[in-house]
Short mmCIF file of C-alpha atoms and ligand atoms in Angstrom, two decimals:
data_model
loop_
_atom_site.label_atom_id
_atom_site.label_comp_id
_atom_site.label_asym_id
_atom_site.label_seq_id
_atom_site.Cartn_x
_atom_site.Cartn_y
_atom_site.Cartn_z
CA MET A 1 16.11 -17.92 2.43
CA TYR A 2 12.50 -17.63 3.45
CA TYR A 3 13.07 -17.69 7.19
CA GLY A 4 15.80 -17.36 9.76
CA GLU A 5 16.28 -18.30 13.38
CA SER A 6 14.08 -15.50 14.68
CA THR A 7 11.29 -15.59 12.04
CA VAL A 8 7.83 -15.85 13.58
CA VAL A 9 4.84 -17.57 11.98
CA TYR A 10 1.30 -18.15 13.06
CA PHE A 11 0.56 -21.86 13.12
CA ASN A 12 -2.37 -23.82 14.44
CA GLY A 13 -3.54 -21.27 16.97
CA ALA A 14 -0.22 -19.81 18.16
CA PHE A 15 2.64 -17.57 17.16
CA MET A 16 5.89 -19.50 17.08
CA LYS A 17 9.32 -19.63 15.50
CA ALA A 18 9.13 -20.81 11.90
CA ALA A 19 11.85 -23.35 12.71
CA ASP A 20 9.69 -24.85 15.47
CA ALA A 21 6.52 -25.35 13.40
CA LYS A 22 6.02 -28.99 12.45
CA ILE A 23 3.65 -30.73 10.09
CA ASP A 24 3.07 -34.46 9.98
CA LEU A 25 3.98 -36.91 7.23
CA TYR A 26 0.57 -38.56 7.18
CA GLY A 27 -1.61 -35.89 5.62
CA GLN A 28 -3.62 -35.40 2.44
CA SER A 29 -2.11 -31.94 2.03
CA LEU A 30 1.37 -33.33 1.53
CA HIS A 31 0.45 -36.50 -0.34
CA TYR A 32 -2.37 -35.26 -2.53
CA GLY A 33 -1.92 -31.48 -2.68
CA TYR A 34 -5.18 -31.14 -0.73
CA ALA A 35 -4.54 -27.73 0.79
CA VAL A 36 -5.55 -24.19 -0.10
CA PHE A 37 -3.46 -21.07 0.11
CA GLU A 38 -3.09 -17.40 -0.76
CA GLY A 39 -0.31 -15.14 -1.94
CA ILE A 40 -0.67 -11.63 -0.52
CA ARG A 41 1.50 -8.51 -0.54
CA SER A 42 1.97 -5.88 2.11
CA TYR A 43 3.50 -2.52 1.29
CA ASP A 44 5.30 0.20 3.14
CA THR A 45 2.88 3.04 2.32
CA ALA A 46 2.64 6.64 3.43
CA ASN A 47 -0.12 5.39 5.76
CA GLY A 48 2.10 2.72 7.33
CA THR A 49 2.30 -0.99 6.58
CA ARG A 50 -0.76 -1.98 4.57
CA ILE A 51 -1.86 -5.38 3.35
CA PHE A 52 -3.18 -4.91 -0.18
CA LYS A 53 -6.70 -6.31 -0.75
CA ALA A 54 -6.64 -8.31 2.50
CA LYS A 55 -10.40 -8.81 2.38
CA GLU A 56 -10.39 -10.13 -1.20
CA HIS A 57 -7.54 -12.54 -0.48
CA TYR A 58 -9.00 -13.89 2.74
CA ASP A 59 -12.48 -14.16 1.26
CA ARG A 60 -10.93 -16.22 -1.54
CA LEU A 61 -9.00 -18.38 0.95
CA ARG A 62 -12.22 -19.13 2.80
CA TYR A 63 -14.00 -19.81 -0.50
CA SER A 64 -11.19 -22.17 -1.56
CA ALA A 65 -11.46 -24.11 1.72
CA GLU A 66 -15.23 -24.28 1.42
CA VAL A 67 -15.39 -25.62 -2.13
CA MET A 68 -12.70 -28.19 -1.31
CA GLY A 69 -14.65 -29.39 1.73
CA ILE A 70 -11.91 -28.34 4.16
CA PRO A 71 -13.44 -27.29 7.49
CA PHE A 72 -12.29 -23.77 8.33
CA ASN A 73 -14.01 -21.14 10.46
CA THR A 74 -11.65 -18.22 10.92
CA SER A 75 -13.24 -15.00 9.69
CA THR A 76 -11.67 -12.66 7.16
CA GLU A 77 -11.33 -10.00 9.87
CA GLU A 78 -9.53 -12.38 12.25
CA LEU A 79 -7.26 -13.56 9.44
CA THR A 80 -6.37 -9.98 8.60
CA ASP A 81 -5.59 -9.15 12.24
CA LEU A 82 -3.43 -12.27 12.60
CA THR A 83 -1.52 -11.31 9.46
CA TYR A 84 -0.82 -7.79 10.69
CA GLU A 85 0.48 -9.38 13.87
CA VAL A 86 2.80 -11.73 11.95
CA LEU A 87 4.18 -8.70 10.07
CA GLN A 88 4.57 -6.69 13.23
CA ARG A 89 6.26 -9.50 15.20
CA ASN A 90 8.79 -9.89 12.39
CA GLY A 91 9.22 -6.17 11.80
CA PHE A 92 8.14 -6.57 8.15
CA SER A 93 6.59 -3.87 6.03
CA ASP A 94 7.20 -4.73 2.35
CA ALA A 95 6.45 -8.42 2.53
CA TYR A 96 4.98 -11.40 0.75
CA ILE A 97 2.47 -13.29 2.87
CA ARG A 98 1.65 -16.95 2.41
CA PRO A 99 -1.29 -18.29 4.43
CA VAL A 100 -1.97 -21.98 3.90
CA ILE A 101 -4.70 -24.24 5.25
CA LEU A 102 -3.51 -27.81 5.80
CA CYS A 103 -5.50 -30.84 6.87
CA SER A 104 -5.01 -33.06 9.90
CA PRO A 105 -3.53 -36.57 9.51
CA ASN A 106 -5.71 -38.60 7.15
CA MET A 107 -4.59 -40.65 4.18
CA SER A 108 -8.04 -41.44 2.82
CA LEU A 109 -9.63 -39.80 -0.19
CA SER A 110 -12.51 -38.32 1.78
CA LYS A 111 -12.77 -34.66 2.72
CA GLY A 112 -10.72 -33.07 5.50
CA LYS A 113 -11.81 -33.56 9.09
CA GLU A 114 -9.84 -30.79 10.74
CA SER A 115 -7.61 -28.05 9.38
CA TYR A 116 -4.57 -26.09 10.49
CA LEU A 117 -3.89 -22.55 9.46
CA ALA A 118 -0.34 -21.35 8.92
CA ILE A 119 0.50 -17.74 8.10
CA THR A 120 4.05 -17.29 6.89
CA ALA A 121 5.67 -14.16 5.49
CA TRP A 122 9.00 -13.00 4.19
CA GLU A 123 10.47 -9.66 3.30
CA TRP A 124 9.97 -8.58 -0.29
CA THR A 125 12.76 -6.74 -1.95
CA ASN A 126 11.54 -5.87 -5.41
CA GLY A 127 13.26 -6.47 -8.68
CA TYR A 128 11.49 -9.78 -9.21
CA LEU A 129 9.86 -9.88 -12.62
CA SER A 130 10.78 -6.26 -13.25
CA ASN A 131 12.20 -6.84 -16.73
CA GLN A 132 10.16 -7.40 -19.84
CA MET A 133 9.44 -11.07 -20.21
CA ARG A 134 9.73 -13.43 -23.14
CA ILE A 135 6.95 -15.97 -22.91
CA MET A 136 6.22 -19.22 -24.73
CA THR A 137 2.93 -20.95 -25.35
CA SER A 138 3.15 -23.99 -23.13
CA SER A 139 2.52 -27.53 -24.26
CA TYR A 140 0.74 -27.96 -20.90
CA ARG A 141 -2.91 -26.88 -20.69
CA ARG A 142 -4.47 -25.42 -17.54
CA PRO A 143 -6.39 -27.96 -15.43
CA ASN A 144 -9.73 -28.95 -16.87
CA PRO A 145 -12.44 -26.99 -14.99
CA THR A 146 -14.67 -30.07 -14.98
CA GLY A 147 -11.96 -31.92 -13.03
CA PHE A 148 -10.90 -29.22 -10.57
CA LYS A 149 -12.26 -26.26 -8.64
CA ILE A 150 -10.50 -23.90 -10.98
CA ASN A 151 -11.73 -20.72 -9.23
CA ALA A 152 -10.07 -21.86 -6.01
CA LYS A 153 -6.40 -21.54 -5.11
CA VAL A 154 -5.57 -25.15 -4.38
CA SER A 155 -2.04 -26.39 -3.74
CA GLY A 156 -2.35 -29.38 -6.07
CA HIS A 157 -3.13 -27.14 -9.05
CA TYR A 158 0.39 -25.79 -8.90
CA VAL A 159 1.97 -29.00 -10.14
CA ASN A 160 0.62 -27.86 -13.51
CA SER A 161 2.23 -24.43 -13.01
CA ILE A 162 5.60 -25.99 -12.17
CA LEU A 163 5.55 -28.16 -15.29
CA ALA A 164 4.72 -25.20 -17.52
CA CYS A 165 7.16 -22.77 -15.90
CA GLN A 166 10.04 -25.25 -16.03
CA GLU A 167 9.29 -26.15 -19.65
CA ALA A 168 9.50 -22.45 -20.57
CA LYS A 169 12.81 -22.02 -18.69
CA ASP A 170 14.25 -25.18 -20.26
CA ASN A 171 13.45 -23.69 -23.65
CA GLY A 172 15.18 -20.39 -22.89
CA TYR A 173 12.06 -18.33 -22.14
CA ASP A 174 11.28 -16.35 -19.00
CA GLU A 175 7.80 -17.69 -18.46
CA ALA A 176 5.02 -19.86 -19.84
CA LEU A 177 1.61 -18.95 -21.18
CA LEU A 178 -0.90 -21.75 -20.75
CA LEU A 179 -3.95 -22.39 -22.88
CA ASP A 180 -7.17 -23.73 -21.44
CA ILE A 181 -8.64 -27.09 -22.28
CA GLU A 182 -10.36 -25.61 -25.37
CA GLY A 183 -7.13 -24.11 -26.71
CA ASN A 184 -7.93 -20.54 -25.73
CA VAL A 185 -5.37 -18.37 -23.97
CA ALA A 186 -5.80 -18.86 -20.23
CA GLU A 187 -3.04 -17.48 -17.99
CA GLY A 188 0.54 -17.77 -16.83
CA PRO A 189 1.60 -20.29 -14.17
CA GLY A 190 1.00 -17.62 -11.50
CA ALA A 191 -0.48 -14.58 -13.21
CA ASN A 192 -3.32 -13.44 -15.46
CA ILE A 193 -2.75 -11.93 -18.88
CA PHE A 194 -3.90 -8.94 -20.93
CA TYR A 195 -2.98 -7.84 -24.44
CA GLU A 196 -3.53 -4.59 -26.28
CA LYS A 197 -4.66 -4.11 -29.88
CA GLU A 198 -5.60 -0.77 -31.41
CA GLY A 199 -6.23 0.98 -28.13
CA VAL A 200 -8.30 -1.82 -26.58
CA LEU A 201 -7.24 -4.33 -23.93
CA TYR A 202 -8.33 -7.96 -24.04
CA THR A 203 -8.18 -10.53 -21.27
CA PRO A 204 -9.47 -14.11 -21.04
CA ALA A 205 -12.98 -14.34 -19.63
CA THR A 206 -13.39 -16.18 -16.33
CA GLY A 207 -14.42 -19.82 -16.27
CA ASN A 208 -11.16 -21.56 -17.17
CA ILE A 209 -8.73 -19.36 -15.20
CA LEU A 210 -8.01 -18.32 -11.64
CA PRO A 211 -9.94 -15.04 -11.42
CA GLY A 212 -7.07 -12.99 -10.03
CA ILE A 213 -7.46 -10.22 -7.52
CA THR A 214 -4.91 -8.19 -9.48
CA ARG A 215 -6.91 -8.84 -12.66
CA ALA A 216 -9.99 -7.44 -10.91
CA THR A 217 -7.95 -4.46 -9.69
CA VAL A 218 -6.69 -3.82 -13.22
CA LEU A 219 -10.25 -4.02 -14.59
CA GLY A 220 -11.29 -1.45 -11.97
CA LEU A 221 -8.40 0.81 -12.92
CA CYS A 222 -9.37 0.51 -16.59
CA GLU A 223 -12.82 1.71 -15.70
CA SER A 224 -11.63 4.71 -13.74
CA LEU A 225 -8.98 5.59 -16.33
CA GLU A 226 -11.44 5.07 -19.20
CA ILE A 227 -9.33 2.39 -20.85
CA PRO A 228 -11.52 0.11 -22.97
CA VAL A 229 -11.20 -3.54 -22.00
CA VAL A 230 -12.92 -6.68 -23.26
CA GLU A 231 -13.13 -10.01 -21.41
CA LYS A 232 -13.48 -12.81 -23.93
CA LYS A 233 -12.17 -16.15 -25.13
CA PHE A 234 -9.42 -15.90 -27.72
CA LYS A 235 -6.84 -18.10 -29.39
CA PRO A 236 -3.07 -17.52 -29.09
CA GLU A 237 -2.89 -16.49 -32.78
CA GLU A 238 -4.97 -13.45 -31.95
CA MET A 239 -2.54 -12.30 -29.31
CA ARG A 240 0.79 -13.15 -30.94
CA GLY A 241 2.29 -9.98 -32.45
CA ALA A 242 -0.29 -7.70 -30.78
CA ASP A 243 0.64 -4.13 -29.82
CA SER A 244 1.59 -4.92 -26.22
CA ALA A 245 0.81 -7.35 -23.41
CA PHE A 246 1.32 -7.83 -19.71
CA PHE A 247 1.00 -10.36 -16.94
CA CYS A 248 -0.61 -9.32 -13.68
CA GLY A 249 -0.68 -10.96 -10.29
CA THR A 250 -0.09 -10.22 -6.64
CA ALA A 251 3.63 -11.04 -6.84
CA ALA A 252 4.22 -9.89 -10.41
CA GLU A 253 2.05 -6.76 -10.08
CA VAL A 254 1.86 -5.52 -13.70
CA VAL A 255 4.78 -6.82 -15.74
CA ALA A 256 5.51 -6.09 -19.39
CA LEU A 257 5.85 -8.86 -21.93
CA GLU A 258 8.46 -8.47 -24.65
CA SER A 259 7.51 -11.32 -26.97
CA MET A 260 5.39 -14.43 -27.30
CA ASP A 261 6.92 -17.47 -28.99
CA ASN A 262 9.74 -15.16 -30.11
CA ILE A 263 7.32 -12.82 -31.90
CA PRO A 264 7.72 -9.36 -30.35
CA PHE A 265 4.84 -7.17 -29.25
CA THR A 266 5.11 -4.25 -31.63
CA GLN A 267 4.66 -1.15 -29.47
CA SER A 268 7.22 0.15 -27.01
CA TRP A 269 6.13 -0.56 -23.45
CA GLU A 270 6.41 3.12 -22.51
CA ASN A 271 3.61 3.95 -24.96
CA SER A 272 1.34 1.06 -24.00
CA LEU A 273 -1.85 0.99 -21.98
CA GLY A 274 -0.13 -1.58 -19.78
CA SER A 275 2.49 0.98 -18.81
CA ILE A 276 -0.24 3.36 -17.64
CA LEU A 277 -1.84 0.54 -15.66
CA GLN A 278 1.51 -0.48 -14.21
CA LYS A 279 1.94 3.03 -12.77
CA ALA A 280 -1.67 3.24 -11.64
CA TYR A 281 -1.38 -0.15 -9.94
CA LYS A 282 1.81 0.88 -8.16
CA ALA A 283 0.10 4.07 -6.96
CA SER A 284 -2.88 2.05 -5.79
CA VAL A 285 -0.86 -0.40 -3.66
CA LEU A 286 1.04 2.51 -2.15
CA GLU A 287 -2.25 4.33 -1.48
CA LYS A 288 -1.19 7.27 -3.61
CA ALA A 289 -3.33 9.23 -6.04
CA TYR A 290 -2.74 8.57 -9.72
CA LYS A 291 -3.65 10.73 -12.67
CA ARG A 292 -3.48 9.40 -16.18
CA GLU A 293 -0.79 11.04 -18.25
CA THR A 294 -1.69 11.89 -21.79
CA ILE A 295 -0.22 9.37 -24.15
CA GLU A 296 0.73 10.14 -27.69
CA ALA A 297 -0.51 7.79 -30.34
N1 PMP B 1 -3.40 -17.21 -12.11
C1 PMP B 1 -2.72 -18.10 -11.36
C2 PMP B 1 -2.63 -19.50 -11.82
C3 PMP B 1 -2.13 -17.70 -10.15
O1 PMP B 1 -1.45 -18.56 -9.40
C4 PMP B 1 -2.22 -16.34 -9.76
C5 PMP B 1 -1.56 -15.88 -8.48
N2 PMP B 1 -2.41 -16.10 -7.39
C6 PMP B 1 -2.94 -15.46 -10.58
C7 PMP B 1 -3.53 -15.93 -11.74
C8 PMP B 1 -3.12 -14.02 -10.18
O2 PMP B 1 -3.96 -13.96 -9.07
P1 PMP B 1 -3.88 -12.77 -8.02
O3 PMP B 1 -3.94 -11.53 -8.81
O4 PMP B 1 -5.06 -12.98 -7.17
O5 PMP B 1 -2.58 -12.91 -7.31
#
């Protein structure tokens, strides 16, 4: 369950019990998916409870609202403070945080007139996505960037993610890999992707994907760990049967992929660049120092 009797949320200007928060049935957010949101993690670190990349997430939330024409004026700093208060009121440390901006009652197809902010959170007990995943190339393509604000995190986009994820599960896979409208590898339903070939990492260039905050963190870690990485467009054939691959996202963190369309990645995860990045990422969210171990070829 996501909330209990005593769970507190921030909603429309006040802290209240999750069970007491009410939204109306006459809104564009519900009917048309016209809402924007974020998925954020907080961690129990040696320095106390810390929200990872709060600024990046709240800047993106504000960007998403702006490009969708949803009026929203709360600053990134205020949003961060409110989130710490939600965590503190619930006694959460390791948590998943879900802020969402909804619009006021309006059934027309014009832009939002007023918005409501909700900040919800629930405790995060890990184990999710911790195994190596078997992925399938989805028959669903990511939304066409000429039809959507693909750089924004918009609720309606996730209908596409649900279709792809369910298709993968129905076919006995753990997760989907979606191509973009041009047939290049794009991303998972809720995570970005990297693969490794001959000591180099490759990841889809931005433009047709959600430019993930974890993706940016991984790129930064590659730089500091001197791991070569290339952002480019590539077809699924190029990635299938590569040395190793991983998904990365706020919820998934860095998660190993076992196979793609039943073709295994050839290297053991322990010897992969992804495994180094997985450890470095974990250290980073926990605000610990990380030193690259030497890996044997
Ligand atoms: N792609 C999609 C479609 C997503 O939903 C997510 C999760 N927000 C990501 C990539 C990864 O983004 P982030 O690292 O910012 O969580």
